[in-house]
Tab-separated table of C-alpha atoms in Angstrom:
chain	number	residue	atom	x	y	z
Z	1	MET	CA	19.455	6.663	7.507
Z	2	PRO	CA	17.144	5.090	10.075
Z	3	LEU	CA	18.177	5.890	13.740
Z	4	ALA	CA	18.666	3.366	16.274
Z	5	SER	CA	20.345	2.409	19.458
Z	6	ASP	CA	22.900	-0.317	19.754
Z	7	ARG	CA	20.456	-3.011	19.223
Z	8	ALA	CA	21.216	-5.889	16.675
Z	9	SER	CA	20.176	-4.975	13.336
Z	10	LEU	CA	19.329	-8.619	12.452
Z	11	ALA	CA	16.975	-9.112	15.447
Z	12	ALA	CA	13.070	-9.241	15.342
Z	13	PHE	CA	11.545	-6.377	17.078
Z	14	PRO	CA	7.973	-6.785	18.235
Z	15	ILE	CA	5.703	-3.651	17.306
Z	16	ASP	CA	5.958	-0.840	19.584
Z	17	TRP	CA	2.149	0.157	19.345
Z	18	GLY	CA	2.402	2.993	22.015
Z	19	GLY	CA	-0.572	5.099	21.647
Z	20	LEU	CA	-1.763	3.407	18.343
Z	21	ALA	CA	-3.161	0.446	19.985
Z	22	PRO	CA	-5.657	-1.269	19.895
Z	23	LEU	CA	-5.446	-1.620	16.227
Z	24	ARG	CA	-9.038	-2.708	15.667
Z	25	LEU	CA	-10.597	0.253	17.187
Z	26	LYS	CA	-8.016	2.813	16.200
Z	27	SER	CA	-8.353	1.805	12.635
Z	28	ARG	CA	-12.227	1.698	12.742
Z	29	ALA	CA	-12.260	5.269	14.087
Z	30	VAL	CA	-9.822	6.570	11.218
Z	31	ALA	CA	-11.948	4.846	8.520
Z	32	GLU	CA	-15.109	6.414	9.818
Z	33	GLY	CA	-13.503	9.869	9.916
Z	34	VAL	CA	-12.754	9.636	6.223
Z	35	TYR	CA	-15.572	11.471	4.128
Z	36	ALA	CA	-15.361	9.323	0.920
Z	37	GLY	CA	-14.251	5.702	0.307
Z	38	MET	CA	-12.764	4.175	-2.711
Z	39	HIS	CA	-16.135	3.308	-4.266
Z	40	ARG	CA	-16.278	0.948	-7.063
Z	41	SER	CA	-19.473	-0.225	-8.889
Z	42	VAL	CA	-20.347	-3.780	-9.239
Z	43	ARG	CA	-23.690	-2.926	-11.229
Z	44	LYS	CA	-24.307	-4.866	-14.486
Z	45	GLY	CA	-24.260	-2.657	-17.763
Z	46	ALA	CA	-22.433	-1.927	-20.833
Z	47	GLY	CA	-18.667	-2.361	-20.077
Z	48	VAL	CA	-15.654	-4.198	-21.244
Z	49	GLU	CA	-15.640	-7.462	-19.048
Z	50	PHE	CA	-18.222	-10.035	-19.802
Z	51	GLY	CA	-20.321	-10.618	-16.487
Z	52	GLY	CA	-22.685	-13.615	-17.694
Z	53	GLN	CA	-26.060	-13.932	-19.189
Z	54	ARG	CA	-29.617	-13.607	-18.068
Z	55	PRO	CA	-33.126	-14.254	-19.498
Z	56	TYR	CA	-34.547	-11.323	-21.608
Z	57	VAL	CA	-37.127	-9.109	-19.992
Z	58	PRO	CA	-39.298	-6.360	-21.791
Z	59	GLY	CA	-37.277	-3.287	-21.975
Z	60	ASP	CA	-33.812	-4.792	-22.194
Z	61	ASP	CA	-31.344	-3.188	-24.583
Z	62	LEU	CA	-31.613	-5.408	-27.933
Z	63	ARG	CA	-27.986	-4.477	-28.633
Z	64	PHE	CA	-27.063	-7.060	-25.876
Z	65	PHE	CA	-29.384	-9.816	-27.267
Z	66	ASP	CA	-27.309	-13.123	-27.386
Z	67	ARG	CA	-28.181	-14.970	-30.647
Z	68	ARG	CA	-26.152	-17.805	-30.032
Z	69	ALA	CA	-27.521	-18.418	-26.574
Z	70	LEU	CA	-31.072	-18.459	-28.143
Z	71	LEU	CA	-29.836	-21.796	-30.015
Z	72	ARG	CA	-28.500	-23.378	-26.730
Z	73	HIS	CA	-31.262	-22.167	-24.223
Z	74	ASP	CA	-34.227	-22.019	-26.453
Z	75	ARG	CA	-35.204	-18.597	-25.050
Z	76	LEU	CA	-34.103	-15.018	-25.318
Z	77	MET	CA	-31.004	-14.231	-23.422
Z	78	VAL	CA	-28.906	-10.994	-23.055
Z	79	ARG	CA	-25.299	-10.399	-22.240
Z	80	GLU	CA	-24.306	-8.610	-19.280
Z	81	PHE	CA	-20.980	-6.818	-18.561
Z	82	GLU	CA	-19.138	-5.625	-15.483
Z	83	THR	CA	-17.894	-2.112	-15.456
Z	84	GLU	CA	-14.118	-1.484	-14.944
Z	85	THR	CA	-14.666	0.417	-11.660
Z	86	ASP	CA	-14.527	-3.163	-9.953
Z	87	ARG	CA	-10.941	-3.121	-8.465
Z	88	ALA	CA	-9.118	-4.621	-5.650
Z	89	LEU	CA	-6.612	-2.873	-3.197
Z	90	TRP	CA	-3.377	-4.422	-2.527
Z	91	LEU	CA	-1.624	-3.673	0.731
Z	92	CYS	CA	2.117	-3.998	0.620
Z	93	VAL	CA	3.591	-3.096	4.156
Z	94	ASP	CA	7.389	-2.679	4.870
Z	95	ALA	CA	8.191	-4.775	7.926
Z	96	THR	CA	12.002	-4.632	7.638
Z	97	ALA	CA	14.082	-3.714	10.579
Z	98	SER	CA	14.219	-0.130	9.973
Z	99	MET	CA	10.386	-0.124	10.549
Z	100	SER	CA	10.810	-0.642	14.246
Z	101	TYR	CA	12.272	2.691	15.008
Z	102	ARG	CA	10.249	4.906	17.353
Z	103	GLY	CA	11.568	8.476	18.345
Z	104	ARG	CA	10.550	10.512	21.272
Z	105	ARG	CA	7.920	12.550	19.552
Z	106	ALA	CA	6.099	9.567	17.849
Z	107	PRO	CA	3.164	7.795	19.248
Z	108	GLY	CA	4.317	4.456	18.215
Z	109	ALA	CA	6.903	2.834	15.754
Z	110	LYS	CA	6.913	3.331	12.017
Z	111	LEU	CA	5.595	-0.225	11.606
Z	112	ALA	CA	2.670	0.507	13.889
Z	113	TYR	CA	1.662	3.638	12.179
Z	114	ALA	CA	2.028	1.781	8.866
Z	115	ALA	CA	-0.285	-1.019	10.259
Z	116	LEU	CA	-2.779	1.621	11.370
Z	117	ILE	CA	-2.866	3.093	7.829
Z	118	ALA	CA	-3.144	-0.221	6.236
Z	119	ALA	CA	-5.912	-1.459	8.359
Z	120	ALA	CA	-7.886	1.839	8.039
Z	121	MET	CA	-7.487	1.666	4.175
Z	122	ALA	CA	-8.758	-1.907	4.215
Z	123	ARG	CA	-11.684	-0.832	6.424
Z	124	VAL	CA	-12.738	1.846	3.838
Z	125	ALA	CA	-12.165	-0.412	1.065
Z	126	LEU	CA	-14.072	-3.446	2.320
Z	127	ALA	CA	-16.969	-0.985	3.461
Z	128	THR	CA	-17.685	-0.292	-0.285
Z	129	GLY	CA	-17.137	-3.860	-1.466
Z	130	ASP	CA	-13.450	-3.734	-2.596
Z	131	PRO	CA	-11.634	-6.885	-2.058
Z	132	VAL	CA	-8.228	-6.346	-0.187
Z	133	GLY	CA	-5.035	-8.315	-0.401
Z	134	LEU	CA	-1.909	-8.110	1.880
Z	135	ALA	CA	1.655	-8.630	1.056
Z	136	TRP	CA	4.951	-7.715	3.082
Z	137	LEU	CA	8.454	-6.509	2.620
Z	138	GLY	CA	10.637	-8.485	5.183
Z	139	GLY	CA	9.357	-9.027	8.766
Z	140	ALA	CA	8.960	-11.919	10.974
Z	141	GLY	CA	5.715	-13.720	11.601
Z	142	THR	CA	4.353	-12.211	8.378
Z	143	HIS	CA	1.233	-13.742	6.693
Z	144	GLY	CA	0.123	-12.600	3.360
Z	145	LEU	CA	-3.485	-12.866	2.286
Z	146	PRO	CA	-5.197	-13.037	-1.028
Z	147	ALA	CA	-7.655	-10.216	-2.183
Z	148	MET	CA	-10.885	-10.981	-0.284
Z	149	ALA	CA	-14.099	-9.147	0.658
Z	150	GLY	CA	-16.560	-9.710	3.200
Z	151	ARG	CA	-17.095	-9.387	6.979
Z	152	GLU	CA	-14.164	-11.659	7.907
Z	153	ALA	CA	-11.673	-9.885	5.600
Z	154	PHE	CA	-11.013	-7.066	7.993
Z	155	GLU	CA	-10.450	-9.257	10.937
Z	156	ARG	CA	-8.025	-11.520	8.915
Z	157	ILE	CA	-6.040	-8.415	7.722
Z	158	VAL	CA	-5.928	-6.901	11.373
Z	159	GLY	CA	-4.794	-10.367	12.690
Z	160	ALA	CA	-1.998	-10.477	10.161
Z	161	LEU	CA	-0.787	-6.963	10.896
Z	162	GLU	CA	-0.777	-7.473	14.732
Z	163	ALA	CA	1.173	-10.837	14.463
Z	164	THR	CA	4.064	-9.232	12.695
Z	165	SER	CA	7.445	-8.168	13.858
Z	166	ALA	CA	9.968	-5.797	12.190
Z	167	ALA	CA	12.910	-7.832	10.942
Z	168	GLN	CA	15.489	-8.546	8.306
Z	169	ASP	CA	17.894	-6.395	6.741
Z	170	TRP	CA	17.430	-5.837	2.980
Z	171	SER	CA	19.962	-3.285	2.465
Z	172	GLY	CA	22.214	-5.671	0.836
Z	173	ASP	CA	19.695	-8.107	-1.057
Z	174	ALA	CA	19.223	-6.925	-4.536
Z	175	GLY	CA	16.595	-9.275	-5.348
Z	176	ALA	CA	14.536	-9.203	-2.153
Z	177	VAL	CA	12.049	-6.578	-3.231
Z	178	GLU	CA	11.411	-8.349	-6.624
Z	179	ARG	CA	10.670	-11.724	-4.681
Z	180	ALA	CA	8.345	-9.968	-2.258
Z	181	LEU	CA	6.304	-8.359	-4.896
Z	182	ALA	CA	6.015	-11.297	-7.164
Z	183	PRO	CA	2.774	-12.583	-5.636
Z	184	ILE	CA	1.065	-9.183	-6.344
Z	185	ALA	CA	2.599	-9.249	-9.851
Z	186	LYS	CA	0.968	-12.565	-10.456
Z	187	LYS	CA	-2.458	-12.124	-8.655
Z	188	ALA	CA	-3.460	-8.488	-8.948
Z	189	ARG	CA	-5.550	-8.114	-12.031
Z	190	ARG	CA	-6.049	-4.943	-14.353
Z	191	GLY	CA	-7.439	-2.008	-12.539
Z	192	ALA	CA	-6.098	-3.092	-9.135
Z	193	VAL	CA	-4.613	-0.454	-6.752
Z	194	VAL	CA	-1.138	-1.352	-5.310
Z	195	LEU	CA	-0.452	0.809	-2.079
Z	196	LEU	CA	3.142	0.441	-0.704
Z	197	ILE	CA	3.590	1.871	2.852
Z	198	SER	CA	7.224	2.000	3.695
Z	199	ASP	CA	10.033	4.293	4.943
Z	200	LEU	CA	11.702	3.811	1.480
Z	201	ILE	CA	14.882	3.596	3.252
Z	202	ASP	CA	17.732	0.819	3.166
Z	203	LEU	CA	16.065	-1.330	0.482
Z	204	ALA	CA	18.704	-2.444	-1.774
Z	205	HIS	CA	20.096	0.070	-4.273
Z	206	GLU	CA	21.472	-0.641	-7.702
Z	207	SER	CA	25.066	-1.408	-7.577
Z	208	GLY	CA	27.107	1.693	-7.151
Z	209	ALA	CA	24.157	3.986	-6.891
Z	210	ALA	CA	23.580	6.802	-4.374
Z	211	PRO	CA	20.502	6.699	-2.299
Z	212	SER	CA	19.034	9.564	-4.712
Z	213	GLY	CA	20.040	7.612	-7.772
Z	214	ALA	CA	18.486	4.728	-9.501
Z	215	HIS	CA	16.777	2.471	-6.797
Z	216	ARG	CA	16.282	-1.307	-7.172
Z	217	ALA	CA	13.248	-1.226	-5.114
Z	218	LEU	CA	11.743	1.649	-7.132
Z	219	SER	CA	12.378	-0.203	-10.222
Z	220	ALA	CA	10.524	-3.352	-8.787
Z	221	PHE	CA	7.666	-1.381	-7.610
Z	222	THR	CA	7.119	0.587	-10.667
Z	223	SER	CA	7.175	-2.620	-12.871
Z	224	LEU	CA	3.836	-3.455	-11.153
Z	225	SER	CA	2.125	-0.742	-13.288
Z	226	THR	CA	2.186	-3.055	-16.305
Z	227	GLY	CA	-1.264	-4.448	-16.723
Z	228	GLY	CA	-3.173	-1.363	-15.894
Z	229	ARG	CA	-2.471	-1.480	-12.058
Z	230	THR	CA	-2.356	1.759	-10.157
Z	231	LEU	CA	0.604	2.414	-7.973
Z	232	ILE	CA	0.544	4.498	-4.818
Z	233	ALA	CA	3.422	4.629	-2.239
Z	234	LEU	CA	3.275	6.333	1.334
Z	235	GLN	CA	6.645	7.164	2.806
Z	236	VAL	CA	6.499	6.957	6.629
Z	237	LEU	CA	9.215	8.500	8.551
Z	238	ASP	CA	9.570	8.968	12.160
Z	239	PRO	CA	9.534	12.822	13.199
Z	240	SER	CA	13.155	12.791	14.416
Z	241	GLU	CA	14.087	10.730	11.289
Z	242	ALA	CA	12.589	13.298	9.089
Z	243	ALA	CA	13.957	16.342	10.746
Z	244	LEU	CA	17.035	15.099	12.355
Z	245	ASP	CA	16.153	17.113	15.334
Z	246	PHE	CA	19.043	16.250	17.555
Z	247	GLU	CA	21.461	18.686	19.061
Z	248	GLY	CA	25.209	18.517	19.383
Z	249	ASN	CA	27.411	15.535	18.727
Z	250	VAL	CA	25.421	12.422	18.137
Z	251	ARG	CA	26.158	8.664	17.273
Z	252	LEU	CA	23.583	7.185	15.021
Z	253	ARG	CA	23.238	3.528	13.784
Z	254	ALA	CA	21.248	2.032	11.083
Z	255	LEU	CA	19.048	-0.683	11.856
Z	256	GLU	CA	19.856	-2.030	8.593
Z	257	GLY	CA	23.341	-2.194	6.840
Z	258	GLY	CA	25.244	-1.576	10.147
Z	259	ALA	CA	26.444	1.699	9.197
Z	260	VAL	CA	27.392	3.886	12.255
Z	261	VAL	CA	27.782	7.772	11.853
Z	262	GLU	CA	29.154	10.241	14.591
Z	263	ALA	CA	28.627	13.910	13.734
Z	264	ASP	CA	27.378	17.201	14.767
Z	265	ALA	CA	23.552	16.924	14.099
Z	266	GLY	CA	23.297	20.658	13.174
Z	267	ALA	CA	26.344	20.636	10.922
Z	268	VAL	CA	24.878	17.523	8.793
Z	269	ARG	CA	21.165	18.310	8.932
Z	270	ALA	CA	20.792	20.167	5.657
Z	271	GLN	CA	22.914	17.582	3.614
Z	272	TYR	CA	20.739	14.821	5.422
Z	273	GLN	CA	17.442	16.309	4.561
Z	274	ALA	CA	18.506	16.969	1.108
Z	275	ARG	CA	19.317	13.229	0.569
Z	276	LEU	CA	15.897	12.403	1.963
Z	277	ALA	CA	14.352	14.893	-0.511
Z	278	ALA	CA	16.242	13.508	-3.320
Z	279	LEU	CA	15.076	9.888	-2.519
Z	280	ALA	CA	11.474	11.076	-2.233
Z	281	ASP	CA	11.887	13.017	-5.707
Z	282	ALA	CA	13.123	10.061	-7.515
Z	283	TRP	CA	10.154	7.941	-6.087
Z	284	SER	CA	7.755	10.769	-7.049
Z	285	ARG	CA	8.950	11.239	-10.472
Z	286	ALA	CA	9.122	7.586	-11.318
Z	287	LEU	CA	5.773	6.978	-9.923
Z	288	ALA	CA	4.204	10.073	-11.567
Z	289	SER	CA	5.547	8.856	-15.070
Z	290	ARG	CA	3.580	5.557	-14.654
Z	291	GLY	CA	0.460	7.334	-13.586
Z	292	GLY	CA	1.081	6.740	-9.907
Z	293	ARG	CA	1.640	8.996	-6.871
Z	294	LEU	CA	3.925	9.413	-3.930
Z	295	LEU	CA	2.625	10.625	-0.487
Z	296	ARG	CA	4.764	11.414	2.362
Z	297	ALA	CA	3.848	11.498	6.195
Z	298	THR	CA	5.617	11.159	9.633
Z	299	SER	CA	4.340	8.697	12.128
Z	300	ALA	CA	3.015	11.784	14.234
Z	301	ASP	CA	0.796	12.967	11.418
Z	302	PRO	CA	-3.126	12.550	12.137
Z	303	PRO	CA	-3.877	9.201	10.500
Z	304	THR	CA	-7.312	10.282	9.406
Z	305	ASP	CA	-5.666	13.056	7.264
Z	306	VAL	CA	-3.250	10.606	5.753
Z	307	VAL	CA	-5.998	8.103	4.890
Z	308	ARG	CA	-8.126	10.800	3.351
Z	309	ALA	CA	-5.270	11.886	1.302
Z	310	LEU	CA	-4.673	8.456	0.084
Z	311	VAL	CA	-8.363	8.075	-0.895
Z	312	GLN	CA	-8.262	11.325	-2.646
Z	313	ALA	CA	-4.999	10.411	-4.504
Z	314	ILE	CA	-6.484	7.020	-5.648
Z	315	ALA	CA	-9.531	8.841	-6.892
Z	316	GLU	CA	-7.398	11.265	-8.774
Z	317	VAL	CA	-5.126	8.853	-10.613
Z	318	ARG	CA	-8.017	6.671	-11.764
Z	319	ARG	CA	-9.724	9.325	-13.591
């Protein structure tokens, strides 16, 4: 479970940026450290999506000669197509209360790290002409953005990430994830990449299911694979959360759901880590069956390495 002090689980927690600020500069540095971006081609040629017409010039392939256009325009026209490599990146960032946690070994809160990864991925995508959209799971002060490209897109995305606070307990709301993902399901077209950045913890489970069993959030996310979308999930955990590196008797309280556990950390560590591994395995298997990928990181991992791994994973699943 996410670890916390005795703060109220329903409060809104401003992002603890720590050493991950300022977001604009940090994300630019991370993006510049990535060797290859998510390149897509917007060149015209033979493809599957009609891209318009233009006047014929000597040397054009006569297979694309538009006879009907000759009657309308009284001149030779050829059809153009856009290749399928023209795809948008949709960022879906978890800002529920559990993402506010920061342990003693982390440079910032999980939400701060997620925002850094999201901003860097946006920078990489926008640099190659990919439009980027933004959606949220939970949070306070959140501002979703449609897929957009251009110079202003990065600033708008960073502004939306900086303005958010971690909030909302989704552990008991079975339909929350479906509602949050609905805009992506409606707007993301065929070929879009949907990147979920979350701790994957305390999102509502199917009734009666264990954390390692059928997961309601997992079902909602994998349903986005219909329509030819590519799904990538990045699980971000705090180092202390991932390892349960406490000693002796501890009292842990979940930021969502209100559960309180008192136990000897050493005695329950193996069982705790096994349950985390089972949760990750369920996500990994479900995403792989839909052609997607799960990656895992802690908020202390070098962000450039994580972004590079994400870019590589996206390139591999698109092949």
